[in-house]
């Protein structure tokens, strides 16, 4: 290929992104220290010129969002290629499979274990909660007292939001909350975080129609 | 047979287009759309998007098989997890005249019968599935690029090469 005429520049090892293997996962574990350092830098970056906690969490959310869009397709493709019994590529079309995908597949990919709980809100049928007793992202984050509301797992909430919206499940936002006062387990797990997913009305409508169709 | 392949973003915006002909049965891989009907391909594919949106919530399959026909054109579709649609328009040759230039004239006679083209036959669906899956693989790599944002047109010549390669291999 005439690289000069197209203006295309190859990396020095002559391998473009298209020459890499999409399924190489064995050696892909990253150093936790490196991640913690990078994450701190991301928070610092997001913290510049913010007006409040909500604003900062919004920025962290925005940083995670594109990651969710990518991971959705990547993990769907990987599960399809590893399943020898059914080579069919499947997309989640209902809420429950989507949430299970997040709870299990996504969590295992990101943090090496499934999330700790998946619940539906008793108050609002369109709200679902995924809880993590000890989020990896918060491992080295100590929040100052004056902004104790802040939960930096808003970044992970952004990833979840990206997965949901990418799959065609519009949300009114996904947010990360400390479990304090929500009852149960906060003594044993001081860092317990609940991710609240609020699906839009049209998603619930579609879910109902699909449910009736069987 | 001539093919028109398009990748459609989540806002029904085209991200990538490619035209090619069959490489099977001595085909030379060049699309032979009639010049005056060529622009129709985009319209036909666009109108098929409505049907894709209807069937995409059915079984959760990514490969939606044959979704639509318009006159002599058949549209096949594949939808990714991120709601990006791959659309492939297939137009069997309408006249044997265009095949006369082909090297294998003996084969073209078995090939030219338009009425025998069956878009729902397994022998038609399988190669297209393989084509889509190979394109999907390249597509995944495209969206993994940190510089790629959702609904951005794909201009990479390497990606085009991959699509052309998959087309040559399977169609």
mmCIF file of C-alpha atoms in Angstrom:
data_model
loop_
_atom_site.group_PDB
_atom_site.id
_atom_site.type_symbol
_atom_site.label_atom_id
_atom_site.label_comp_id
_atom_site.label_asym_id
_atom_site.label_seq_id
_atom_site.Cartn_x
_atom_site.Cartn_y
_atom_site.Cartn_z
ATOM 1 C CA UNK A 1 0.000 0.000 0.000
ATOM 2 C CA UNK A 2 1.286 3.412 -0.893
ATOM 3 C CA UNK A 3 1.408 4.811 2.584
ATOM 4 C CA UNK A 4 2.723 8.156 1.477
ATOM 5 C CA UNK A 5 -0.140 8.874 -0.909
ATOM 6 C CA UNK A 6 -2.870 8.064 1.610
ATOM 7 C CA UNK A 7 -1.132 9.875 4.410
ATOM 8 C CA UNK A 8 -1.415 6.719 6.452
ATOM 9 C CA UNK A 9 1.318 6.268 8.990
ATOM 10 C CA UNK A 10 2.142 2.844 10.289
ATOM 11 C CA UNK A 11 3.514 2.200 13.765
ATOM 12 C CA UNK A 12 7.195 1.278 13.859
ATOM 13 C CA UNK A 13 6.405 -2.425 14.272
ATOM 14 C CA UNK A 14 4.232 -2.275 11.107
ATOM 15 C CA UNK A 15 1.243 -3.486 13.074
ATOM 16 C CA UNK A 16 -1.902 -1.425 12.769
ATOM 17 C CA UNK A 17 -4.769 -1.861 15.186
ATOM 18 C CA UNK A 18 -6.317 -4.204 12.608
ATOM 19 C CA UNK A 19 -3.430 -6.633 12.895
ATOM 20 C CA UNK A 20 -3.866 -7.154 16.595
ATOM 21 C CA UNK A 21 -5.763 -10.066 18.040
ATOM 22 C CA UNK A 22 -9.047 -9.049 19.603
ATOM 23 C CA UNK A 23 -9.184 -12.054 21.910
ATOM 24 C CA UNK A 24 -5.825 -11.789 23.580
ATOM 25 C CA UNK A 25 -6.786 -11.740 27.238
ATOM 26 C CA UNK A 26 -4.342 -14.024 29.029
ATOM 27 C CA UNK A 27 -1.650 -11.471 29.630
ATOM 28 C CA UNK A 28 -3.865 -8.430 29.741
ATOM 29 C CA UNK A 29 -3.982 -7.928 33.496
ATOM 30 C CA UNK A 30 -2.778 -4.501 34.443
ATOM 31 C CA UNK A 31 -0.832 -3.316 37.408
ATOM 32 C CA UNK A 32 -3.100 -2.025 40.139
ATOM 33 C CA UNK A 33 -0.567 0.610 41.137
ATOM 34 C CA UNK A 34 -0.453 1.959 37.618
ATOM 35 C CA UNK A 35 -4.235 2.075 37.497
ATOM 36 C CA UNK A 36 -4.450 3.845 40.872
ATOM 37 C CA UNK A 37 -1.949 6.438 39.719
ATOM 38 C CA UNK A 38 -3.779 7.009 36.459
ATOM 39 C CA UNK A 39 -7.121 7.195 38.187
ATOM 40 C CA UNK A 40 -5.853 9.809 40.613
ATOM 41 C CA UNK A 41 -4.666 11.854 37.667
ATOM 42 C CA UNK A 42 -8.077 11.495 36.038
ATOM 43 C CA UNK A 43 -9.795 12.739 39.178
ATOM 44 C CA UNK A 44 -7.394 15.653 39.431
ATOM 45 C CA UNK A 45 -8.062 16.489 35.808
ATOM 46 C CA UNK A 46 -11.808 16.313 36.336
ATOM 47 C CA UNK A 47 -11.567 18.397 39.476
ATOM 48 C CA UNK A 48 -10.260 21.460 37.668
ATOM 49 C CA UNK A 49 -12.758 24.292 37.592
ATOM 50 C CA UNK A 50 -15.672 22.271 38.862
ATOM 51 C CA UNK A 51 -18.389 24.017 40.836
ATOM 52 C CA UNK A 52 -19.462 21.179 43.088
ATOM 53 C CA UNK A 53 -19.597 17.488 43.829
ATOM 54 C CA UNK A 54 -22.345 16.837 41.295
ATOM 55 C CA UNK A 55 -20.302 18.551 38.622
ATOM 56 C CA UNK A 56 -17.209 16.523 39.465
ATOM 57 C CA UNK A 57 -19.148 13.273 39.452
ATOM 58 C CA UNK A 58 -20.659 14.244 36.096
ATOM 59 C CA UNK A 59 -17.198 14.694 34.671
ATOM 60 C CA UNK A 60 -16.017 11.352 35.985
ATOM 61 C CA UNK A 61 -19.149 9.806 34.514
ATOM 62 C CA UNK A 62 -18.361 11.368 31.131
ATOM 63 C CA UNK A 63 -14.870 9.871 31.248
ATOM 64 C CA UNK A 64 -16.257 6.392 31.761
ATOM 65 C CA UNK A 65 -19.045 6.599 29.208
ATOM 66 C CA UNK A 66 -17.066 5.934 25.974
ATOM 67 C CA UNK A 67 -15.406 3.018 27.731
ATOM 68 C CA UNK A 68 -18.810 1.403 28.227
ATOM 69 C CA UNK A 69 -19.714 1.795 24.559
ATOM 70 C CA UNK A 70 -16.545 -0.028 23.560
ATOM 71 C CA UNK A 71 -16.635 -2.726 26.203
ATOM 72 C CA UNK A 72 -20.186 -3.654 25.236
ATOM 73 C CA UNK A 73 -19.207 -4.733 21.746
ATOM 74 C CA UNK A 74 -15.859 -6.160 22.759
ATOM 75 C CA UNK A 75 -17.237 -8.366 25.523
ATOM 76 C CA UNK A 76 -20.203 -9.495 23.445
ATOM 77 C CA UNK A 77 -17.829 -10.596 20.712
ATOM 78 C CA UNK A 78 -15.537 -12.342 23.152
ATOM 79 C CA UNK A 79 -18.303 -14.287 24.842
ATOM 80 C CA UNK A 80 -19.617 -15.268 21.411
ATOM 81 C CA UNK A 81 -16.272 -16.567 20.221
ATOM 82 C CA UNK A 82 -15.518 -18.440 23.445
ATOM 83 C CA UNK A 83 -18.898 -20.183 23.533
ATOM 84 C CA UNK A 84 -18.293 -23.274 21.451
ATOM 85 C CA UNK A 85 -21.822 -24.585 21.761
ATOM 86 C CA UNK A 86 -23.579 -21.647 20.165
ATOM 87 C CA UNK A 87 -21.506 -19.576 17.785
ATOM 88 C CA UNK A 88 -24.417 -17.172 17.374
ATOM 89 C CA UNK A 89 -23.711 -13.613 18.344
ATOM 90 C CA UNK A 90 -26.351 -12.439 20.755
ATOM 91 C CA UNK A 91 -27.193 -8.936 21.854
ATOM 92 C CA UNK A 92 -29.114 -8.208 25.039
ATOM 93 C CA UNK A 93 -32.636 -7.145 24.088
ATOM 94 C CA UNK A 94 -34.271 -7.284 27.499
ATOM 95 C CA UNK A 95 -33.379 -5.498 30.703
ATOM 96 C CA UNK A 96 -32.494 -8.548 32.749
ATOM 97 C CA UNK A 97 -29.948 -10.070 30.357
ATOM 98 C CA UNK A 98 -28.403 -6.624 29.983
ATOM 99 C CA UNK A 99 -28.050 -6.179 33.741
ATOM 100 C CA UNK A 100 -26.684 -9.671 34.145
ATOM 101 C CA UNK A 101 -24.181 -8.899 31.439
ATOM 102 C CA UNK A 102 -23.075 -5.836 33.427
ATOM 103 C CA UNK A 103 -23.172 -7.608 36.774
ATOM 104 C CA UNK A 104 -21.190 -10.624 35.649
ATOM 105 C CA UNK A 105 -19.367 -10.228 32.338
ATOM 106 C CA UNK A 106 -18.461 -6.570 32.573
ATOM 107 C CA UNK A 107 -17.508 -6.723 36.245
ATOM 108 C CA UNK A 108 -15.401 -9.798 35.754
ATOM 109 C CA UNK A 109 -13.586 -8.150 32.881
ATOM 110 C CA UNK A 110 -12.935 -4.917 34.772
ATOM 111 C CA UNK A 111 -12.439 -6.094 38.326
ATOM 112 C CA UNK A 112 -11.873 -9.841 38.106
ATOM 113 C CA UNK A 113 -15.053 -10.810 39.984
ATOM 114 C CA UNK A 114 -18.806 -10.354 39.568
ATOM 115 C CA UNK A 115 -20.594 -7.522 41.354
ATOM 116 C CA UNK A 116 -22.044 -8.305 44.759
ATOM 117 C CA UNK A 117 -25.739 -7.724 44.205
ATOM 118 C CA UNK A 118 -28.281 -6.895 41.554
ATOM 119 C CA UNK A 119 -31.632 -5.621 42.761
ATOM 120 C CA UNK A 120 -34.713 -3.903 41.478
ATOM 121 C CA UNK A 121 -35.844 -0.830 43.354
ATOM 122 C CA UNK A 122 -38.969 -1.413 45.400
ATOM 123 C CA UNK A 123 -40.066 2.187 45.001
ATOM 124 C CA UNK A 124 -39.677 2.566 41.258
ATOM 125 C CA UNK A 125 -39.923 -0.229 38.722
ATOM 126 C CA UNK A 126 -37.636 1.573 36.286
ATOM 127 C CA UNK A 127 -34.769 1.686 38.786
ATOM 128 C CA UNK A 128 -32.240 -1.053 39.252
ATOM 129 C CA UNK A 129 -29.336 -1.245 41.620
ATOM 130 C CA UNK A 130 -26.022 -2.997 41.281
ATOM 131 C CA UNK A 131 -23.934 -2.979 44.421
ATOM 132 C CA UNK A 132 -20.265 -3.516 44.934
ATOM 133 C CA UNK A 133 -19.042 -4.054 48.502
ATOM 134 C CA UNK A 134 -15.579 -2.771 47.861
ATOM 135 C CA UNK A 135 -15.136 -1.008 44.501
ATOM 136 C CA UNK A 136 -11.639 -1.363 43.163
ATOM 137 C CA UNK A 137 -11.575 2.208 41.897
ATOM 138 C CA UNK A 138 -12.106 3.575 45.401
ATOM 139 C CA UNK A 139 -9.349 1.443 46.922
ATOM 140 C CA UNK A 140 -6.829 4.257 47.129
ATOM 141 C CA UNK A 141 -9.172 7.223 47.222
ATOM 142 C CA UNK A 142 -9.745 8.866 50.573
ATOM 143 C CA UNK A 143 -12.446 11.471 50.320
ATOM 144 C CA UNK A 144 -12.011 14.615 52.470
ATOM 145 C CA UNK A 145 -14.691 15.172 55.109
ATOM 146 C CA UNK A 146 -16.088 18.346 53.574
ATOM 147 C CA UNK A 147 -17.011 16.528 50.368
ATOM 148 C CA UNK A 148 -17.864 13.165 51.910
ATOM 149 C CA UNK A 149 -20.758 12.818 49.468
ATOM 150 C CA UNK A 150 -18.351 12.343 46.609
ATOM 151 C CA UNK A 151 -17.995 8.841 45.282
ATOM 152 C CA UNK A 152 -15.336 8.455 42.631
ATOM 153 C CA UNK A 153 -16.975 5.261 41.427
ATOM 154 C CA UNK A 154 -19.018 7.720 39.360
ATOM 155 C CA UNK A 155 -16.461 6.731 36.754
ATOM 156 C CA UNK A 156 -17.733 3.140 36.848
ATOM 157 C CA UNK A 157 -21.287 4.484 36.749
ATOM 158 C CA UNK A 158 -20.315 6.174 33.499
ATOM 159 C CA UNK A 159 -19.098 2.849 32.116
ATOM 160 C CA UNK A 160 -22.437 1.250 33.036
ATOM 161 C CA UNK A 161 -24.312 4.098 31.416
ATOM 162 C CA UNK A 162 -22.283 3.653 28.249
ATOM 163 C CA UNK A 163 -23.105 -0.058 28.123
ATOM 164 C CA UNK A 164 -26.834 0.538 28.656
ATOM 165 C CA UNK A 165 -27.187 3.341 26.138
ATOM 166 C CA UNK A 166 -24.979 1.622 23.606
ATOM 167 C CA UNK A 167 -27.240 -1.418 23.748
ATOM 168 C CA UNK A 168 -30.268 0.786 23.110
ATOM 169 C CA UNK A 169 -31.473 1.122 26.672
ATOM 170 C CA UNK A 170 -31.685 4.857 27.230
ATOM 171 C CA UNK A 171 -31.196 5.889 30.837
ATOM 172 C CA UNK A 172 -31.823 8.990 32.868
ATOM 173 C CA UNK A 173 -28.310 8.583 34.124
ATOM 174 C CA UNK A 174 -26.470 6.067 36.253
ATOM 175 C CA UNK A 175 -25.116 7.300 39.550
ATOM 176 C CA UNK A 176 -22.886 5.928 42.279
ATOM 177 C CA UNK A 177 -23.929 6.282 45.909
ATOM 178 C CA UNK A 178 -22.456 5.296 49.231
ATOM 179 C CA UNK A 179 -24.556 2.622 50.855
ATOM 180 C CA UNK A 180 -24.778 4.542 54.144
ATOM 181 C CA UNK A 181 -28.276 4.555 55.530
ATOM 182 C CA UNK A 182 -29.496 2.275 52.777
ATOM 183 C CA UNK A 183 -29.474 -0.496 55.351
ATOM 184 C CA UNK A 184 -27.458 -3.656 55.621
ATOM 185 C CA UNK A 185 -23.786 -4.330 55.295
ATOM 186 C CA UNK A 186 -22.363 -0.822 55.656
ATOM 187 C CA UNK A 187 -20.579 -1.751 58.866
ATOM 188 C CA UNK A 188 -18.858 -4.691 57.351
ATOM 189 C CA UNK A 189 -18.223 -2.920 54.065
ATOM 190 C CA UNK A 190 -17.553 0.764 54.701
ATOM 191 C CA UNK A 191 -16.854 1.336 51.039
ATOM 192 C CA UNK A 192 -20.006 -0.333 49.764
ATOM 193 C CA UNK A 193 -21.256 1.492 46.707
ATOM 194 C CA UNK A 194 -24.614 1.241 45.003
ATOM 195 C CA UNK A 195 -24.956 2.013 41.329
ATOM 196 C CA UNK A 196 -28.433 3.270 40.605
ATOM 197 C CA UNK A 197 -29.623 2.760 37.037
ATOM 198 C CA UNK A 198 -32.738 4.652 35.972
ATOM 199 C CA UNK A 199 -34.171 3.499 32.681
ATOM 200 C CA UNK A 200 -36.255 5.839 30.583
ATOM 201 C CA UNK A 201 -39.952 5.407 30.110
ATOM 202 C CA UNK A 202 -39.682 4.224 26.503
ATOM 203 C CA UNK A 203 -37.365 1.417 27.589
ATOM 204 C CA UNK A 204 -39.913 0.234 30.136
ATOM 205 C CA UNK A 205 -42.657 0.407 27.509
ATOM 206 C CA UNK A 206 -40.664 -1.698 25.108
ATOM 207 C CA UNK A 207 -39.837 -4.136 27.869
ATOM 208 C CA UNK A 208 -43.538 -4.556 28.549
ATOM 209 C CA UNK A 209 -44.354 -5.159 24.878
ATOM 210 C CA UNK A 210 -41.543 -7.689 24.521
ATOM 211 C CA UNK A 211 -42.671 -9.361 27.736
ATOM 212 C CA UNK A 212 -46.174 -9.791 26.398
ATOM 213 C CA UNK A 213 -44.902 -11.194 23.115
ATOM 214 C CA UNK A 214 -43.041 -13.793 25.159
ATOM 215 C CA UNK B 1 -23.795 -10.369 -8.693
ATOM 216 C CA UNK B 2 -23.175 -6.890 -7.405
ATOM 217 C CA UNK B 3 -23.003 -5.835 -3.790
ATOM 218 C CA UNK B 4 -23.344 -2.536 -1.993
ATOM 219 C CA UNK B 5 -22.236 -2.549 1.626
ATOM 220 C CA UNK B 6 -22.889 0.246 4.103
ATOM 221 C CA UNK B 7 -22.313 0.727 7.806
ATOM 222 C CA UNK B 8 -24.988 2.838 9.420
ATOM 223 C CA UNK B 9 -24.450 4.598 12.740
ATOM 224 C CA UNK B 10 -26.840 4.874 15.638
ATOM 225 C CA UNK B 11 -28.430 8.023 14.232
ATOM 226 C CA UNK B 12 -29.053 6.478 10.807
ATOM 227 C CA UNK B 13 -25.965 8.204 9.503
ATOM 228 C CA UNK B 14 -23.703 6.413 7.031
ATOM 229 C CA UNK B 15 -20.237 5.663 8.395
ATOM 230 C CA UNK B 16 -18.767 3.595 5.609
ATOM 231 C CA UNK B 17 -19.704 2.549 2.082
ATOM 232 C CA UNK B 18 -18.220 -0.002 -0.238
ATOM 233 C CA UNK B 19 -19.246 -1.457 -3.575
ATOM 234 C CA UNK B 20 -18.008 -4.715 -4.941
ATOM 235 C CA UNK B 21 -18.924 -7.586 -7.203
ATOM 236 C CA UNK B 22 -18.842 -11.285 -6.643
ATOM 237 C CA UNK B 23 -15.567 -13.141 -6.711
ATOM 238 C CA UNK B 24 -17.281 -16.500 -6.990
ATOM 239 C CA UNK B 25 -17.791 -18.399 -10.205
ATOM 240 C CA UNK B 26 -15.087 -16.484 -12.011
ATOM 241 C CA UNK B 27 -16.397 -13.076 -11.053
ATOM 242 C CA UNK B 28 -13.864 -10.309 -11.123
ATOM 243 C CA UNK B 29 -15.000 -8.544 -7.947
ATOM 244 C CA UNK B 30 -16.270 -5.450 -9.737
ATOM 245 C CA UNK B 31 -19.732 -4.133 -9.022
ATOM 246 C CA UNK B 32 -21.980 -3.857 -12.059
ATOM 247 C CA UNK B 33 -24.766 -1.619 -10.991
ATOM 248 C CA UNK B 34 -26.504 0.172 -13.792
ATOM 249 C CA UNK B 35 -25.183 3.698 -13.728
ATOM 250 C CA UNK B 36 -28.663 5.205 -13.772
ATOM 251 C CA UNK B 37 -29.819 2.995 -10.895
ATOM 252 C CA UNK B 38 -26.767 3.246 -8.745
ATOM 253 C CA UNK B 39 -27.949 6.063 -6.519
ATOM 254 C CA UNK B 40 -31.022 3.983 -5.741
ATOM 255 C CA UNK B 41 -28.918 1.645 -3.593
ATOM 256 C CA UNK B 42 -28.619 4.215 -0.869
ATOM 257 C CA UNK B 43 -32.354 4.826 -0.909
ATOM 258 C CA UNK B 44 -33.161 1.133 -0.759
ATOM 259 C CA UNK B 45 -30.773 0.524 2.116
ATOM 260 C CA UNK B 46 -32.066 3.554 3.942
ATOM 261 C CA UNK B 47 -35.657 2.450 3.631
ATOM 262 C CA UNK B 48 -34.712 -0.989 4.965
ATOM 263 C CA UNK B 49 -33.540 0.555 8.211
ATOM 264 C CA UNK B 50 -37.138 0.789 9.358
ATOM 265 C CA UNK B 51 -37.496 -2.966 9.053
ATOM 266 C CA UNK B 52 -34.212 -3.530 10.849
ATOM 267 C CA UNK B 53 -35.472 -1.459 13.750
ATOM 268 C CA UNK B 54 -38.555 -3.620 13.899
ATOM 269 C CA UNK B 55 -36.820 -6.976 13.861
ATOM 270 C CA UNK B 56 -33.801 -6.053 15.971
ATOM 271 C CA UNK B 57 -35.707 -6.601 19.214
ATOM 272 C CA UNK B 58 -36.905 -10.020 18.150
ATOM 273 C CA UNK B 59 -34.420 -12.715 19.028
ATOM 274 C CA UNK B 60 -31.311 -10.819 20.013
ATOM 275 C CA UNK B 61 -29.367 -12.257 17.098
ATOM 276 C CA UNK B 62 -26.820 -9.972 15.560
ATOM 277 C CA UNK B 63 -27.252 -11.465 12.097
ATOM 278 C CA UNK B 64 -30.731 -10.503 10.969
ATOM 279 C CA UNK B 65 -30.468 -12.332 7.644
ATOM 280 C CA UNK B 66 -32.602 -11.124 4.767
ATOM 281 C CA UNK B 67 -34.667 -8.139 5.858
ATOM 282 C CA UNK B 68 -36.015 -6.497 2.751
ATOM 283 C CA UNK B 69 -36.361 -6.700 -1.005
ATOM 284 C CA UNK B 70 -36.974 -4.010 -3.535
ATOM 285 C CA UNK B 71 -37.480 -5.120 -7.110
ATOM 286 C CA UNK B 72 -34.353 -7.048 -7.913
ATOM 287 C CA UNK B 73 -32.373 -5.996 -4.876
ATOM 288 C CA UNK B 74 -32.185 -7.863 -1.599
ATOM 289 C CA UNK B 75 -31.011 -6.337 1.651
ATOM 290 C CA UNK B 76 -29.262 -8.302 4.399
ATOM 291 C CA UNK B 77 -28.466 -6.873 7.764
ATOM 292 C CA UNK B 78 -26.291 -7.390 10.807
ATOM 293 C CA UNK B 79 -26.545 -5.316 13.957
ATOM 294 C CA UNK B 80 -23.731 -4.896 16.455
ATOM 295 C CA UNK B 81 -24.080 -4.678 20.211
ATOM 296 C CA UNK B 82 -23.687 -0.937 19.989
ATOM 297 C CA UNK B 83 -26.616 -0.609 17.573
ATOM 298 C CA UNK B 84 -24.499 -0.013 14.511
ATOM 299 C CA UNK B 85 -26.033 -1.614 11.450
ATOM 300 C CA UNK B 86 -24.210 -3.384 8.670
ATOM 301 C CA UNK B 87 -26.342 -3.387 5.533
ATOM 302 C CA UNK B 88 -25.560 -5.433 2.465
ATOM 303 C CA UNK B 89 -27.523 -4.923 -0.712
ATOM 304 C CA UNK B 90 -27.330 -7.788 -3.170
ATOM 305 C CA UNK B 91 -28.310 -7.305 -6.781
ATOM 306 C CA UNK B 92 -28.225 -10.445 -8.936
ATOM 307 C CA UNK B 93 -27.277 -9.638 -12.497
ATOM 308 C CA UNK B 94 -30.262 -8.790 -14.594
ATOM 309 C CA UNK B 95 -28.754 -9.500 -17.975
ATOM 310 C CA UNK B 96 -26.174 -11.900 -19.218
ATOM 311 C CA UNK B 97 -24.640 -9.227 -21.393
ATOM 312 C CA UNK B 98 -22.538 -7.937 -18.557
ATOM 313 C CA UNK B 99 -21.250 -11.419 -17.921
ATOM 314 C CA UNK B 100 -20.025 -11.838 -21.483
ATOM 315 C CA UNK B 101 -16.831 -10.030 -20.658
ATOM 316 C CA UNK B 102 -16.189 -12.478 -17.867
ATOM 317 C CA UNK B 103 -13.459 -15.006 -18.463
ATOM 318 C CA UNK B 104 -15.564 -18.051 -17.712
ATOM 319 C CA UNK B 105 -18.414 -17.849 -20.183
ATOM 320 C CA UNK B 106 -19.303 -21.459 -19.611
ATOM 321 C CA UNK B 107 -20.163 -20.839 -16.027
ATOM 322 C CA UNK B 108 -22.005 -17.621 -16.589
ATOM 323 C CA UNK B 109 -24.887 -19.482 -18.180
ATOM 324 C CA UNK B 110 -25.600 -21.338 -14.966
ATOM 325 C CA UNK B 111 -25.210 -18.125 -13.109
ATOM 326 C CA UNK B 112 -27.316 -15.691 -15.024
ATOM 327 C CA UNK B 113 -30.724 -16.992 -14.061
ATOM 328 C CA UNK B 114 -32.073 -14.228 -11.907
ATOM 329 C CA UNK B 115 -35.256 -15.938 -10.908
ATOM 330 C CA UNK B 116 -33.344 -18.709 -9.160
ATOM 331 C CA UNK B 117 -31.784 -16.333 -6.662
ATOM 332 C CA UNK B 118 -33.288 -17.198 -3.312
ATOM 333 C CA UNK B 119 -32.358 -14.747 -0.543
ATOM 334 C CA UNK B 120 -33.528 -17.011 2.268
ATOM 335 C CA UNK B 121 -31.721 -20.160 1.183
ATOM 336 C CA UNK B 122 -29.030 -21.347 3.610
ATOM 337 C CA UNK B 123 -26.501 -21.334 0.790
ATOM 338 C CA UNK B 124 -27.122 -17.604 0.420
ATOM 339 C CA UNK B 125 -27.323 -16.755 4.086
ATOM 340 C CA UNK B 126 -24.210 -18.553 5.264
ATOM 341 C CA UNK B 127 -21.577 -16.772 3.147
ATOM 342 C CA UNK B 128 -23.154 -13.438 4.039
ATOM 343 C CA UNK B 129 -23.064 -14.341 7.718
ATOM 344 C CA UNK B 130 -19.364 -15.151 7.418
ATOM 345 C CA UNK B 131 -18.779 -11.902 5.601
ATOM 346 C CA UNK B 132 -20.545 -9.925 8.320
ATOM 347 C CA UNK B 133 -18.682 -11.679 11.102
ATOM 348 C CA UNK B 134 -15.349 -10.908 9.522
ATOM 349 C CA UNK B 135 -16.322 -7.277 9.047
ATOM 350 C CA UNK B 136 -17.530 -7.200 12.645
ATOM 351 C CA UNK B 137 -14.096 -8.313 13.768
ATOM 352 C CA UNK B 138 -12.484 -5.415 11.913
ATOM 353 C CA UNK B 139 -15.217 -3.105 13.187
ATOM 354 C CA UNK B 140 -14.456 -4.028 16.785
ATOM 355 C CA UNK B 141 -10.858 -3.095 16.247
ATOM 356 C CA UNK B 142 -11.946 0.208 14.747
ATOM 357 C CA UNK B 143 -14.045 1.179 17.731
ATOM 358 C CA UNK B 144 -11.321 0.061 20.131
ATOM 359 C CA UNK B 145 -9.195 2.884 18.834
ATOM 360 C CA UNK B 146 -9.145 5.569 21.526
ATOM 361 C CA UNK B 147 -9.378 8.189 18.806
ATOM 362 C CA UNK B 148 -12.584 6.788 17.405
ATOM 363 C CA UNK B 149 -15.796 8.258 18.725
ATOM 364 C CA UNK B 150 -19.241 6.893 18.195
ATOM 365 C CA UNK B 151 -20.833 7.735 14.823
ATOM 366 C CA UNK B 152 -17.591 8.912 13.279
ATOM 367 C CA UNK B 153 -17.133 7.951 9.605
ATOM 368 C CA UNK B 154 -14.482 5.295 9.077
ATOM 369 C CA UNK B 155 -11.844 6.423 6.611
ATOM 370 C CA UNK B 156 -9.075 3.945 7.286
ATOM 371 C CA UNK B 157 -7.782 2.335 4.084
ATOM 372 C CA UNK B 158 -6.795 -0.667 6.162
ATOM 373 C CA UNK B 159 -10.408 -1.143 7.224
ATOM 374 C CA UNK B 160 -11.536 -0.864 3.600
ATOM 375 C CA UNK B 161 -8.940 -3.458 2.718
ATOM 376 C CA UNK B 162 -10.326 -5.783 5.382
ATOM 377 C CA UNK B 163 -13.862 -5.391 4.044
ATOM 378 C CA UNK B 164 -12.679 -6.004 0.505
ATOM 379 C CA UNK B 165 -10.762 -9.050 1.698
ATOM 380 C CA UNK B 166 -13.815 -10.485 3.454
ATOM 381 C CA UNK B 167 -15.890 -9.827 0.343
ATOM 382 C CA UNK B 168 -13.401 -11.634 -1.847
ATOM 383 C CA UNK B 169 -13.224 -14.554 0.544
ATOM 384 C CA UNK B 170 -16.919 -15.207 0.998
ATOM 385 C CA UNK B 171 -19.063 -13.509 -1.648
#
